[in-house]
Coordinates of C-alpha atoms in Angstrom, one line a residue:
M18 CA 9.0 1.5 -1.5
V19 CA 9.4 -3.3 -3.7
T20 CA 11.2 -3.7 -1.4
R21 CA 11.3 -5.7 -4.2
V22 CA 10.0 -6.8 -1.3
P23 CA 7.3 -8.6 -1.3
H24 CA 6.2 -6.5 -3.1
H25 CA 7.9 -3.3 -2.8
S26 CA 6.1 -1.1 0.5
V27 CA 8.0 1.6 0.4
R28 CA 9.9 1.2 0.4
P29 CA 9.5 0.4 -0.3
R30 CA 10.6 0.9 -0.8
R31 CA 8.6 2.8 0.1
R32 CA 5.5 3.6 0.5
L33 CA -2.2 11.2 3.2
R34 CA -3.8 14.5 4.1
L35 CA -2.5 17.9 4.8
L36 CA -3.1 19.0 8.3
L37 CA -2.5 22.1 10.3
A38 CA -1.7 21.6 13.9
S39 CA 0.3 23.1 16.7
G40 CA 1.0 22.7 20.4
A41 CA 1.5 19.4 22.3
A42 CA 0.3 16.0 21.4
A43 CA -0.1 13.1 23.8
L44 CA 0.2 9.5 22.6
A45 CA -1.0 6.4 24.3
L46 CA 0.5 3.2 22.8
A47 CA -0.3 -0.3 23.9
A48 CA 2.1 -3.0 23.9
G49 CA 4.3 -5.8 23.2
S50 CA 5.8 -9.1 22.8
V51 CA 8.1 -10.7 25.2
V52 CA 10.5 -13.6 24.9
P53 CA 13.2 -13.3 27.6
G54 CA 16.4 -14.7 26.4
N55 CA 18.9 -14.5 23.6
P56 CA 17.3 -16.0 20.4
L57 CA 20.8 -16.4 18.9
A58 CA 22.1 -18.4 21.8
P59 CA 24.1 -21.5 20.9
A60 CA 22.3 -23.6 23.5
P61 CA 19.0 -23.5 25.4
S62 CA 20.7 -23.1 28.7
E63 CA 22.0 -19.8 27.5
A64 CA 18.7 -18.4 26.3
R65 CA 18.2 -16.1 29.3
A66 CA 21.2 -14.0 30.4
D67 CA 22.1 -14.1 34.1
D68 CA 21.5 -10.3 34.3
G69 CA 17.8 -10.8 33.2
K70 CA 18.0 -9.2 29.8
T71 CA 15.0 -9.7 27.6
T72 CA 14.7 -10.3 23.9
L73 CA 11.7 -9.9 21.6
T74 CA 11.5 -12.4 18.7
V75 CA 9.5 -12.3 15.4
A76 CA 9.8 -14.2 12.2
V77 CA 10.0 -12.4 8.8
A78 CA 9.8 -13.9 5.4
Q79 CA 11.7 -11.1 3.6
S80 CA 15.5 -10.8 3.4
V81 CA 17.3 -7.5 3.9
D82 CA 18.4 -5.8 0.6
S83 CA 20.6 -3.3 2.3
L84 CA 21.3 -1.8 5.7
S85 CA 22.2 1.5 4.1
P86 CA 19.2 3.9 4.4
F87 CA 20.4 5.4 1.1
L88 CA 19.9 2.1 -0.8
A89 CA 17.2 0.0 1.1
Q90 CA 13.8 -0.3 -0.5
R91 CA 12.4 -3.5 1.0
L92 CA 9.9 -3.2 3.9
V93 CA 12.0 -5.2 6.4
S94 CA 15.0 -3.0 5.7
T95 CA 13.2 0.3 5.8
S96 CA 11.4 -0.8 9.0
I97 CA 14.8 -1.5 10.6
H98 CA 16.0 1.9 9.6
R99 CA 13.1 3.5 11.4
L100 CA 14.5 1.8 14.5
M101 CA 18.1 2.9 13.9
Y102 CA 17.7 6.5 12.8
D103 CA 15.4 9.4 13.7
Y104 CA 13.4 11.2 11.0
L105 CA 12.6 14.9 11.2
T106 CA 8.9 14.0 11.8
N107 CA 7.0 10.9 12.7
Y108 CA 3.3 9.8 12.5
D109 CA 0.8 9.5 15.3
P110 CA -0.1 5.8 15.6
K111 CA -3.7 6.7 16.2
D112 CA -4.5 8.8 13.1
N113 CA -1.3 9.2 11.1
K114 CA -1.0 12.9 11.8
A115 CA 2.5 14.4 11.6
I116 CA 4.2 14.7 15.0
P117 CA 7.7 15.8 16.1
G118 CA 10.6 13.5 15.6
L119 CA 14.2 14.8 15.4
A120 CA 12.5 18.2 14.7
T121 CA 10.3 19.6 17.5
A122 CA 8.7 22.3 15.2
W123 CA 8.7 23.4 11.6
E124 CA 7.4 26.5 9.8
P125 CA 7.3 27.8 6.2
S126 CA 8.0 31.2 5.0
A127 CA 5.1 33.3 3.6
D128 CA 5.8 32.0 0.1
K129 CA 6.2 28.5 1.4
L130 CA 9.6 28.2 -0.4
T131 CA 11.7 28.2 2.8
W132 CA 11.1 25.8 5.7
T133 CA 12.8 26.2 9.0
Y134 CA 13.0 23.2 11.4
T135 CA 13.9 23.4 15.1
I136 CA 16.1 20.4 15.9
R137 CA 15.8 18.9 19.4
S138 CA 18.8 19.2 21.8
D139 CA 18.2 15.9 23.6
S140 CA 19.0 13.5 20.8
K141 CA 22.4 11.8 20.9
W142 CA 24.2 9.4 18.6
S143 CA 24.9 6.1 20.2
D144 CA 28.6 7.0 20.3
G145 CA 27.8 9.9 22.6
Q146 CA 27.9 12.8 20.1
Q147 CA 25.0 15.1 19.9
A148 CA 22.7 14.9 16.9
T149 CA 22.4 18.4 15.3
A150 CA 20.9 20.2 12.4
E151 CA 24.3 19.8 10.6
D152 CA 23.7 16.0 10.4
A153 CA 20.3 16.6 8.8
A154 CA 21.7 19.2 6.4
W155 CA 24.6 16.9 5.4
T156 CA 22.2 13.9 4.8
F157 CA 20.0 15.9 2.5
N158 CA 22.9 17.6 0.7
K159 CA 24.6 14.2 0.1
M160 CA 21.3 12.9 -1.5
M161 CA 21.2 16.1 -3.6
T162 CA 24.7 15.7 -4.9
D163 CA 25.4 12.0 -5.0
E164 CA 23.3 9.8 -7.2
G165 CA 24.1 6.7 -5.2
A166 CA 22.9 8.3 -2.1
A167 CA 19.6 9.3 -3.8
T168 CA 18.7 5.7 -4.8
S169 CA 16.0 5.1 -2.2
N170 CA 14.7 8.5 -1.3
G171 CA 15.9 10.9 -4.0
S172 CA 12.3 12.0 -4.8
F173 CA 12.1 13.9 -1.5
V174 CA 15.1 16.2 -2.4
G175 CA 14.6 16.6 -6.1
N176 CA 12.9 20.0 -5.5
F177 CA 15.4 21.2 -2.9
E178 CA 17.3 24.3 -3.9
K179 CA 19.5 24.5 -0.8
V180 CA 19.8 23.0 2.6
T181 CA 21.8 24.7 5.4
A182 CA 22.3 24.5 9.2
P183 CA 22.9 28.0 10.5
S184 CA 23.0 26.6 14.0
K185 CA 23.0 23.3 15.8
D186 CA 19.2 23.6 16.4
K187 CA 18.1 25.2 13.1
L188 CA 17.7 23.4 9.7
V189 CA 16.7 25.5 6.7
I190 CA 15.5 24.0 3.5
T191 CA 15.0 26.2 0.5
L192 CA 12.7 24.9 -2.3
K193 CA 12.6 25.5 -6.0
E194 CA 8.8 25.3 -6.0
P195 CA 6.3 24.6 -3.2
Q196 CA 6.4 21.1 -1.9
A197 CA 3.5 19.6 0.1
T198 CA 5.5 16.8 1.7
M199 CA 7.7 19.0 4.0
A200 CA 6.2 17.4 7.2
A201 CA 6.5 14.0 5.6
L202 CA 10.1 13.7 4.6
D203 CA 10.5 10.0 5.4
V204 CA 14.3 10.2 5.2
P205 CA 16.5 8.6 7.9
I206 CA 19.0 11.3 9.3
V207 CA 22.5 9.8 9.6
P208 CA 25.5 11.0 11.6
R209 CA 27.8 13.1 9.4
H210 CA 31.0 12.2 11.4
V211 CA 30.4 8.6 10.5
W212 CA 29.0 8.7 6.9
E213 CA 31.3 11.3 5.5
K214 CA 34.0 8.6 5.5
V215 CA 32.0 6.5 3.0
G216 CA 33.3 6.4 -0.5
D217 CA 30.9 4.9 -3.0
F218 CA 27.4 5.2 -1.6
S219 CA 26.0 3.0 -4.4
K220 CA 27.9 0.1 -3.1
F221 CA 28.2 0.7 0.7
N222 CA 25.7 -1.6 2.5
N223 CA 26.5 -0.5 6.1
D224 CA 26.8 -4.2 7.2
K225 CA 30.4 -4.7 8.3
D226 CA 31.2 -2.6 11.4
F227 CA 29.1 -3.1 14.5
P228 CA 27.5 -1.6 16.5
V229 CA 26.2 0.9 13.9
V230 CA 26.0 4.4 15.2
G231 CA 22.4 5.7 15.3
N232 CA 20.0 7.8 17.4
G233 CA 16.8 5.8 17.1
P234 CA 15.1 3.6 19.7
F235 CA 17.4 0.6 18.9
I236 CA 21.0 0.2 17.9
L237 CA 22.1 -2.4 15.3
T238 CA 24.6 -4.7 16.8
D239 CA 24.8 -7.7 14.5
Y240 CA 23.7 -9.0 11.1
K241 CA 24.0 -12.2 9.1
V242 CA 22.7 -12.4 5.5
D243 CA 19.4 -14.2 5.2
S244 CA 19.6 -15.2 8.8
Y245 CA 19.0 -12.4 11.3
V246 CA 19.3 -8.8 12.3
K247 CA 20.1 -8.1 15.9
L248 CA 19.5 -4.8 17.7
K249 CA 19.7 -3.6 21.3
A250 CA 17.7 -1.0 23.1
N251 CA 19.0 2.5 23.0
K252 CA 18.9 3.5 26.7
D253 CA 19.5 7.1 25.8
F254 CA 16.7 7.5 23.2
W255 CA 15.1 10.9 23.8
R256 CA 11.5 9.5 23.7
G257 CA 12.4 6.9 26.3
S258 CA 14.2 3.5 26.3
P259 CA 12.4 0.5 24.8
K260 CA 11.1 -2.0 27.3
F261 CA 13.0 -4.9 25.8
D262 CA 16.8 -5.1 25.9
E263 CA 17.1 -6.8 22.5
L264 CA 15.2 -7.0 19.3
V265 CA 16.0 -9.7 16.7
F266 CA 14.6 -10.1 13.2
R267 CA 15.2 -13.6 11.9
Y268 CA 14.6 -14.6 8.3
Y269 CA 12.5 -17.7 7.3
K270 CA 12.5 -18.6 3.7
D271 CA 9.7 -21.1 4.5
Q272 CA 6.7 -19.3 5.8
D273 CA 5.2 -22.6 7.1
A274 CA 8.3 -23.1 9.2
A275 CA 7.9 -19.6 10.7
V276 CA 4.3 -20.4 11.6
A277 CA 5.5 -23.7 13.2
A278 CA 8.0 -21.7 15.2
L279 CA 5.2 -19.5 16.5
R280 CA 3.2 -22.6 17.6
K281 CA 6.2 -23.9 19.5
G282 CA 6.8 -20.6 21.2
E283 CA 10.1 -20.2 19.5
V284 CA 9.0 -16.8 18.2
S285 CA 6.5 -14.3 19.5
F286 CA 5.1 -12.8 16.3
V287 CA 4.7 -13.8 12.6
A288 CA 3.7 -11.5 9.9
G289 CA 4.2 -13.6 6.8
S290 CA 5.4 -12.3 3.4
P291 CA 4.0 -9.8 4.2
S292 CA 0.8 -11.5 5.4
L293 CA -0.1 -15.0 6.5
T294 CA -2.0 -17.1 4.0
P295 CA -5.7 -17.9 4.7
A296 CA -4.8 -21.5 5.5
Q297 CA -2.1 -20.4 7.9
S298 CA -4.3 -17.9 9.7
D299 CA -7.2 -20.3 9.9
S300 CA -5.0 -22.9 11.4
L301 CA -3.9 -20.5 14.1
E302 CA -7.3 -19.1 15.0
K303 CA -8.0 -21.9 17.5
A304 CA -4.4 -22.6 18.6
P305 CA -3.8 -22.0 22.3
D306 CA -2.1 -18.8 23.4
I307 CA -2.2 -17.4 19.9
K308 CA -4.1 -14.4 18.5
V309 CA -4.6 -13.6 14.8
N310 CA -4.8 -9.9 13.8
D311 CA -6.8 -9.5 10.5
A312 CA -7.3 -5.9 9.5
P313 CA -7.4 -3.6 6.5
G314 CA -3.8 -3.3 5.2
R315 CA -1.7 -0.6 3.6
R316 CA -0.6 -2.6 0.6
F317 CA -1.7 -3.3 -2.8
F318 CA -1.1 -6.5 -4.9
A319 CA -0.7 -5.8 -8.6
L320 CA 0.4 -7.0 -12.0
A321 CA 3.1 -4.8 -13.5
V322 CA 3.9 -4.7 -17.2
N323 CA 7.4 -4.0 -18.6
P324 CA 6.8 -0.9 -20.7
G325 CA 10.3 -1.2 -22.2
A326 CA 13.2 -0.7 -19.9
R327 CA 15.2 2.4 -20.5
T328 CA 17.6 4.9 -18.9
K329 CA 16.9 8.6 -18.3
D330 CA 18.6 9.5 -21.6
G331 CA 16.5 7.0 -23.6
Q332 CA 18.9 4.1 -23.9
K333 CA 16.8 0.9 -24.2
F334 CA 17.8 -2.4 -22.5
G335 CA 16.3 -5.6 -21.3
D336 CA 14.1 -8.0 -23.3
G337 CA 10.5 -7.1 -22.5
H338 CA 8.0 -8.5 -25.0
P339 CA 7.2 -5.8 -27.7
A340 CA 3.5 -6.8 -27.8
L341 CA 3.1 -5.2 -24.3
L342 CA 4.0 -1.8 -25.8
D343 CA 0.5 -1.9 -27.3
Q344 CA -2.2 -0.6 -24.9
K345 CA -4.8 -2.8 -26.4
V346 CA -2.8 -5.9 -25.4
R347 CA -2.2 -4.6 -21.9
H348 CA -5.9 -3.9 -21.5
A349 CA -6.8 -7.3 -22.9
L350 CA -4.6 -9.1 -20.4
F351 CA -6.2 -7.2 -17.5
M352 CA -9.8 -7.8 -18.8
A353 CA -8.9 -11.5 -18.8
V354 CA -8.3 -11.5 -15.0
D355 CA -11.1 -12.3 -12.7
R356 CA -10.4 -10.3 -9.6
K357 CA -13.4 -11.6 -7.7
T358 CA -12.1 -15.2 -8.1
I359 CA -8.7 -14.0 -6.8
I360 CA -10.3 -12.5 -3.7
D361 CA -12.5 -15.5 -3.1
K362 CA -10.2 -18.4 -4.0
V363 CA -6.6 -17.1 -3.3
F364 CA -7.1 -14.6 -0.5
Q365 CA -10.3 -16.3 0.7
G366 CA -11.9 -13.1 1.7
H367 CA -8.9 -11.6 3.5
A368 CA -8.6 -8.8 0.9
V369 CA -10.6 -6.3 -1.0
E370 CA -10.9 -6.3 -4.8
G371 CA -8.4 -4.0 -6.4
E372 CA -9.3 -0.8 -8.3
G373 CA -7.1 2.3 -8.0
Y374 CA -3.5 2.6 -6.9
I375 CA -4.0 3.8 -3.3
P376 CA -5.7 1.3 -0.9
P377 CA -9.1 2.3 0.5
R378 CA -7.5 2.6 4.0
F379 CA -6.3 6.0 2.9
G380 CA -9.7 7.4 2.2
D381 CA -8.6 10.9 1.1
Y382 CA -6.7 9.5 -1.9
F383 CA -8.7 6.3 -2.7
W384 CA -9.9 6.4 -6.3
K385 CA -12.3 4.1 -8.3
P386 CA -12.5 4.0 -12.1
A387 CA -15.7 5.3 -13.6
D388 CA -18.2 2.7 -15.0
G389 CA -17.1 3.3 -18.6
Q390 CA -13.5 3.4 -17.7
K391 CA -13.3 0.2 -15.6
L392 CA -11.3 -2.7 -17.1
A393 CA -13.7 -5.3 -15.7
Y394 CA -13.5 -9.0 -16.2
D395 CA -14.7 -9.6 -19.8
P396 CA -13.0 -12.4 -21.7
A397 CA -15.0 -11.7 -24.9
K398 CA -13.9 -8.1 -24.9
A399 CA -10.3 -9.2 -24.2
A400 CA -10.4 -11.5 -27.2
S401 CA -11.7 -8.7 -29.4
L402 CA -8.9 -6.3 -28.3
L403 CA -6.3 -9.0 -29.1
D404 CA -7.8 -9.4 -32.5
E405 CA -7.6 -5.6 -33.1
A406 CA -4.0 -5.6 -32.0
G407 CA -3.1 -8.1 -34.7
Y408 CA -2.8 -11.2 -32.5
K409 CA -5.3 -13.6 -33.8
K410 CA -5.8 -17.3 -33.0
N411 CA -4.4 -19.9 -35.5
G412 CA -5.9 -23.3 -36.1
A413 CA -4.5 -24.6 -32.9
G414 CA -6.1 -21.9 -30.9
K415 CA -2.8 -20.1 -30.3
R416 CA -2.5 -16.3 -30.6
V417 CA 0.2 -15.4 -33.1
G418 CA 1.5 -12.1 -34.4
K419 CA 1.9 -10.9 -38.0
D420 CA 5.4 -12.4 -37.9
G421 CA 3.8 -15.8 -37.1
K422 CA 5.4 -16.0 -33.6
P423 CA 3.2 -17.2 -30.8
L424 CA 2.2 -14.8 -28.1
D425 CA 4.0 -16.1 -25.0
F426 CA 4.9 -14.1 -21.9
R427 CA 6.9 -14.5 -18.7
I428 CA 5.9 -13.2 -15.3
L429 CA 8.3 -12.7 -12.4
C430 CA 7.1 -14.4 -9.2
H431 CA 8.4 -14.2 -5.6
A432 CA 9.3 -17.7 -4.6
T433 CA 8.5 -17.0 -1.0
D434 CA 5.0 -15.6 -1.7
P435 CA 2.4 -18.3 -2.1
N436 CA -0.1 -15.8 -3.4
D437 CA 2.2 -15.2 -6.4
K438 CA 2.2 -18.9 -7.2
A439 CA -1.5 -19.4 -6.8
I440 CA -2.5 -16.4 -8.9
G441 CA 0.1 -17.4 -11.5
K442 CA -1.8 -20.7 -12.0
Y443 CA -5.0 -18.8 -12.6
L444 CA -3.4 -16.5 -15.1
Q445 CA -2.0 -19.5 -17.0
E446 CA -5.6 -20.8 -17.2
W447 CA -7.3 -17.5 -18.1
W448 CA -4.8 -16.3 -20.6
G449 CA -4.4 -19.8 -21.9
E450 CA -8.1 -19.6 -22.9
Q451 CA -7.2 -16.5 -24.8
G452 CA -4.5 -18.4 -26.7
I453 CA -1.7 -16.8 -24.7
G454 CA 1.2 -18.8 -23.2
L455 CA 2.6 -17.8 -19.7
K456 CA 5.7 -19.0 -17.9
V457 CA 5.7 -18.3 -14.2
D458 CA 9.3 -17.6 -13.1
C459 CA 9.3 -18.0 -9.3
L460 CA 12.7 -16.8 -8.0
D461 CA 14.3 -16.2 -4.7
N462 CA 15.8 -13.0 -6.1
V463 CA 13.5 -11.1 -8.5
S464 CA 15.5 -7.8 -8.2
D465 CA 18.3 -8.7 -10.6
P466 CA 16.1 -9.5 -13.6
W467 CA 13.7 -6.7 -12.7
Y468 CA 16.4 -4.0 -12.7
A469 CA 17.8 -5.6 -15.9
G470 CA 14.5 -5.2 -17.6
E471 CA 14.5 -8.9 -18.3
Y472 CA 10.9 -9.7 -17.8
D473 CA 7.5 -9.3 -19.4
L474 CA 5.2 -9.0 -16.4
A475 CA 5.8 -9.2 -12.6
F476 CA 3.8 -9.5 -9.4
D477 CA 4.2 -6.2 -7.8
G478 CA 3.2 -4.5 -4.6
W479 CA 4.1 -1.7 -2.2
S480 CA 3.2 -0.6 1.3
V481 CA 1.7 2.8 1.0
N482 CA 2.6 5.6 3.4
P483 CA 0.1 8.1 4.8
D484 CA 1.4 10.5 2.3
P485 CA 1.2 9.0 -1.2
D486 CA 4.0 11.0 -2.8
F487 CA 6.7 8.3 -2.8
V488 CA 4.6 5.5 -4.4
L489 CA 3.5 8.1 -7.0
S490 CA 7.1 9.2 -7.6
I491 CA 8.4 5.8 -8.6
H492 CA 6.4 6.0 -11.9
T493 CA 7.9 9.3 -13.0
C494 CA 10.5 9.7 -15.7
A495 CA 12.9 11.2 -13.1
A496 CA 12.9 7.8 -11.3
L497 CA 14.4 6.0 -14.3
P498 CA 18.0 4.7 -13.9
S499 CA 20.9 6.7 -15.2
K500 CA 22.7 3.6 -16.4
A501 CA 21.3 0.4 -17.8
K502 CA 20.6 -2.4 -15.4
E503 CA 21.4 -0.3 -12.3
S504 CA 19.3 -0.1 -9.2
A505 CA 17.1 3.0 -9.4
A506 CA 14.0 4.6 -7.8
T507 CA 11.8 3.4 -10.6
D508 CA 9.3 0.7 -9.9
N509 CA 8.6 -0.4 -13.4
F510 CA 10.4 1.9 -16.0
I511 CA 7.2 3.8 -16.6
C512 CA 7.7 7.3 -18.2
D513 CA 4.6 9.2 -19.2
K514 CA 4.7 13.0 -19.8
Q515 CA 1.0 13.5 -18.8
Y516 CA 1.6 11.5 -15.6
D517 CA 4.7 13.6 -14.8
E518 CA 2.8 16.9 -15.2
L519 CA 0.1 15.8 -12.8
Y520 CA 2.7 14.5 -10.4
K521 CA 4.4 17.9 -10.3
K522 CA 1.1 19.7 -9.7
Q523 CA 0.1 17.5 -6.7
L524 CA 3.6 17.9 -5.1
A525 CA 3.3 21.7 -5.2
E526 CA -0.3 21.8 -4.0
Y527 CA -0.7 22.7 -0.3
D528 CA -4.5 22.7 -0.3
P529 CA -5.6 19.2 1.0
A530 CA -8.7 18.9 -1.1
K531 CA -7.1 20.1 -4.3
R532 CA -4.1 17.9 -3.8
A533 CA -6.3 14.9 -3.2
D534 CA -8.1 15.6 -6.5
L535 CA -4.8 15.7 -8.4
V536 CA -3.6 12.5 -6.8
K537 CA -6.8 10.8 -8.0
Q538 CA -6.2 12.2 -11.5
L539 CA -2.7 10.6 -11.3
E540 CA -4.3 7.3 -10.4
S541 CA -6.7 7.6 -13.2
R542 CA -3.9 8.2 -15.7
L543 CA -1.9 5.3 -14.4
Y544 CA -5.0 3.0 -14.7
D545 CA -5.7 4.1 -18.2
T546 CA -2.2 3.4 -19.5
G547 CA -2.5 -0.2 -18.4
Y548 CA 1.0 -0.6 -17.0
M549 CA -0.3 -1.4 -13.5
N550 CA -3.2 -3.7 -12.7
V551 CA -4.1 -3.5 -9.0
M552 CA -5.8 -6.8 -8.4
A553 CA -6.3 -6.7 -4.6
Y554 CA -5.7 -4.8 -1.4
P555 CA -4.7 -7.6 1.0
N556 CA -5.5 -7.4 4.7
A557 CA -2.7 -7.3 7.2
V558 CA -2.9 -10.9 8.6
E559 CA -0.5 -11.6 11.4
A560 CA -0.3 -13.6 14.6
Y561 CA 1.3 -13.4 18.0
R562 CA 1.5 -15.4 21.2
T563 CA -0.6 -14.0 24.0
D564 CA 1.7 -15.6 26.6
H565 CA 4.6 -13.6 25.3
I566 CA 2.8 -10.3 24.4
E567 CA 0.6 -8.5 26.9
S568 CA -1.0 -6.2 24.4
I569 CA -0.4 -4.7 21.0
T570 CA -1.4 -1.4 19.5
T571 CA -2.3 -1.5 15.8
M572 CA -1.7 1.4 13.4
P573 CA -4.2 2.9 13.0
S574 CA -5.3 2.0 16.5
A575 CA -9.0 1.4 15.6
A576 CA -8.1 -1.4 13.1
G577 CA -4.7 -1.7 11.5
N578 CA -1.5 -3.5 11.2
I579 CA 1.2 -4.3 13.8
Y580 CA 4.1 -5.2 11.6
G581 CA 5.5 -2.6 9.1
Q582 CA 4.0 0.5 10.7
D583 CA 4.7 4.1 9.7
G584 CA 7.0 4.5 12.7
Y585 CA 8.7 2.5 15.4
W586 CA 5.7 2.3 17.8
S587 CA 5.3 -1.5 17.9
W588 CA 9.0 -2.2 18.6
W589 CA 9.8 0.7 20.8
S590 CA 6.9 0.3 23.4
A591 CA 6.5 -3.5 23.6
V592 CA 5.9 -4.8 27.1
P593 CA 6.4 -8.4 28.3
A594 CA 3.4 -10.5 29.2
A595 CA 3.1 -11.4 32.9
G596 CA 4.9 -14.7 33.5
A597 CA 6.6 -14.9 30.2
S598 CA 9.6 -17.1 30.5
S599 CA 12.7 -18.0 28.5
S600 CA 11.0 -20.9 26.9
G601 CA 9.8 -18.6 24.1
S602 CA 13.2 -18.6 22.5
S603 CA 15.4 -21.1 24.2
D604 CA 13.8 -24.1 22.5
S605 CA 15.3 -23.1 19.2
G606 CA 18.8 -23.5 20.2
G607 CA 19.6 -20.5 18.1
S608 CA 18.6 -22.1 14.9
S609 CA 14.9 -21.3 14.4
T610 CA 14.2 -18.1 16.3
G611 CA 12.4 -15.4 14.5
V612 CA 12.3 -11.6 14.3
L613 CA 11.2 -9.7 17.3
V614 CA 8.2 -7.5 17.0
G615 CA 6.0 -6.0 19.6
I616 CA 4.3 -2.9 20.8
G617 CA 4.3 -1.6 24.4
I618 CA 2.4 0.6 26.7
A619 CA 3.6 4.2 27.0
V620 CA 2.3 7.7 27.3
V621 CA 4.4 10.3 25.6
V622 CA 3.9 14.1 25.6
L623 CA 5.3 15.7 22.5
A624 CA 5.9 19.4 22.3
G625 CA 5.1 20.6 18.9
G626 CA 4.9 24.1 17.4
G627 CA 4.5 25.7 14.1
L628 CA 2.8 24.3 11.1
L629 CA 2.2 20.5 11.0
F630 CA 1.5 19.2 7.6
A631 CA 0.4 15.6 8.0
M632 CA 1.5 14.0 4.8
R633 CA 2.3 10.4 4.5
R634 CA 4.2 8.2 2.2
R635 CA 5.2 4.8 1.6
S636 CA 5.8 2.7 4.6
T637 CA 9.3 4.0 4.7
A638 CA 10.9 4.0 1.6
E639 CA 8.8 1.6 2.4
D640 CA 8.7 -0.9 1.1
R641 CA 9.4 -2.4 -2.0
E642 CA 8.9 -6.1 -2.4

């Protein structure tokens, strides 16, 4: 899910194959970043506690949208929730296969309409109470009955008929129709005895009372808006306690400042927003004690078109340009975009040219348009389409409509993302040659105008989960808001009946090959409508200090990302580098420390039974940006 995070993951907001497995699974994870000391300390002399506590620090360029798992959609927020709360299942960091989480086993009935989960007995809430099936049942039922609680992850329960907890260790979910994501329900399970006291779920941000009760590997202890999120290790976590005592996420609005902090040793890890720019990564390549990780990412970078903001009952709102309701205009804009130049000049090779909606990292679902279908760079064809749509050039070379008004658009741009700004300049040039004006609105907060439908186009992106269901669901009619200008699950107000029919079919298909084919049909339909133009699949480009971090496991382990994983592996298993000292965070004096990120060494044996359907979805609600 965007997130409107950078650009949505998914959470992103957000944001891939069915797999049958049973028995036990052993995981080997390699590990993490160390900066002993308290990154929030008021003075350097207090950076390292007398009792020897250690703190991991990493800088992030995205601010938290909500600490409520029912509302959060940005990647940084949903990543934090993976640390705070356990999910029914998790993903193996080596190959993304489904493995036990709060549930040790799960099994469907013969008709696959009833799923029974066995809930582990060794998971406790941080206030000492046992986590039970009743907590899971209450979480899902609240999402099924409270629209506010369904804001981020409502698509997962839309097909649920009933959820019960006949005993502490048994959770039973009854479906209306078969649902292929039952081992990929990326929903944080919350403690009923705490959350049942909440009144309005649509407004509760979970950011006032600390520590926050959870059962994940870390416990949230403090938070300051656009400054930091502070967590401590959960010593009673059933998979084992994290190696670091504290984990701190610190926000940097200026990405160059975060990189400078890494150079000084004030932070251990920098991921960017969500990636480092080519200039930043190049400058760090030869820096002492710093390693750059550059690997295929799980995100896409796209142009989104406002199709006309509306509610579920058809009420229109916002001020999107009416010309964009014409498919010919949308296609013309996309055919006037030189994706190769964007890859070469903006990403400087640290990305792959965009095609379908799902990044090539997820091979089972990766789709390419056919030759005759591809909206390739073709300025002459773009000009012809604009002529056909009734927007011809006047004597001054400006496109005007039949009403004589010039064809001018606005595009929402994330002020913290240099890629948005750079590509915006290219679009002004390319579309200007077509006689189209473009205003690039770079804002610190793009969410408000986005939800209000007050934009024409927007730079968009999501972190995609192993199971693609979530990032597909955000373009369904069911994701539209119930009321105008309210936060909702929709990414871009798209509502297309043909798309919806395909979405329902893929959700109900248990056969991996058949489901993959349906997902590709969905991508084809989304491509043809012209509401989403995927321009690039950026690499995960991030950097860390080797004198703080002994080793780090990427996800997937062969070649993948460290920050924003589908799970908590990087944070949970981080191990200090030999000889790491308090200098890593004390120099900041509490003013410039970053977010902690790391991955440690651990071997875990997971007992699993029953049917494992490895399905993946956005990187948490992953990740909207």
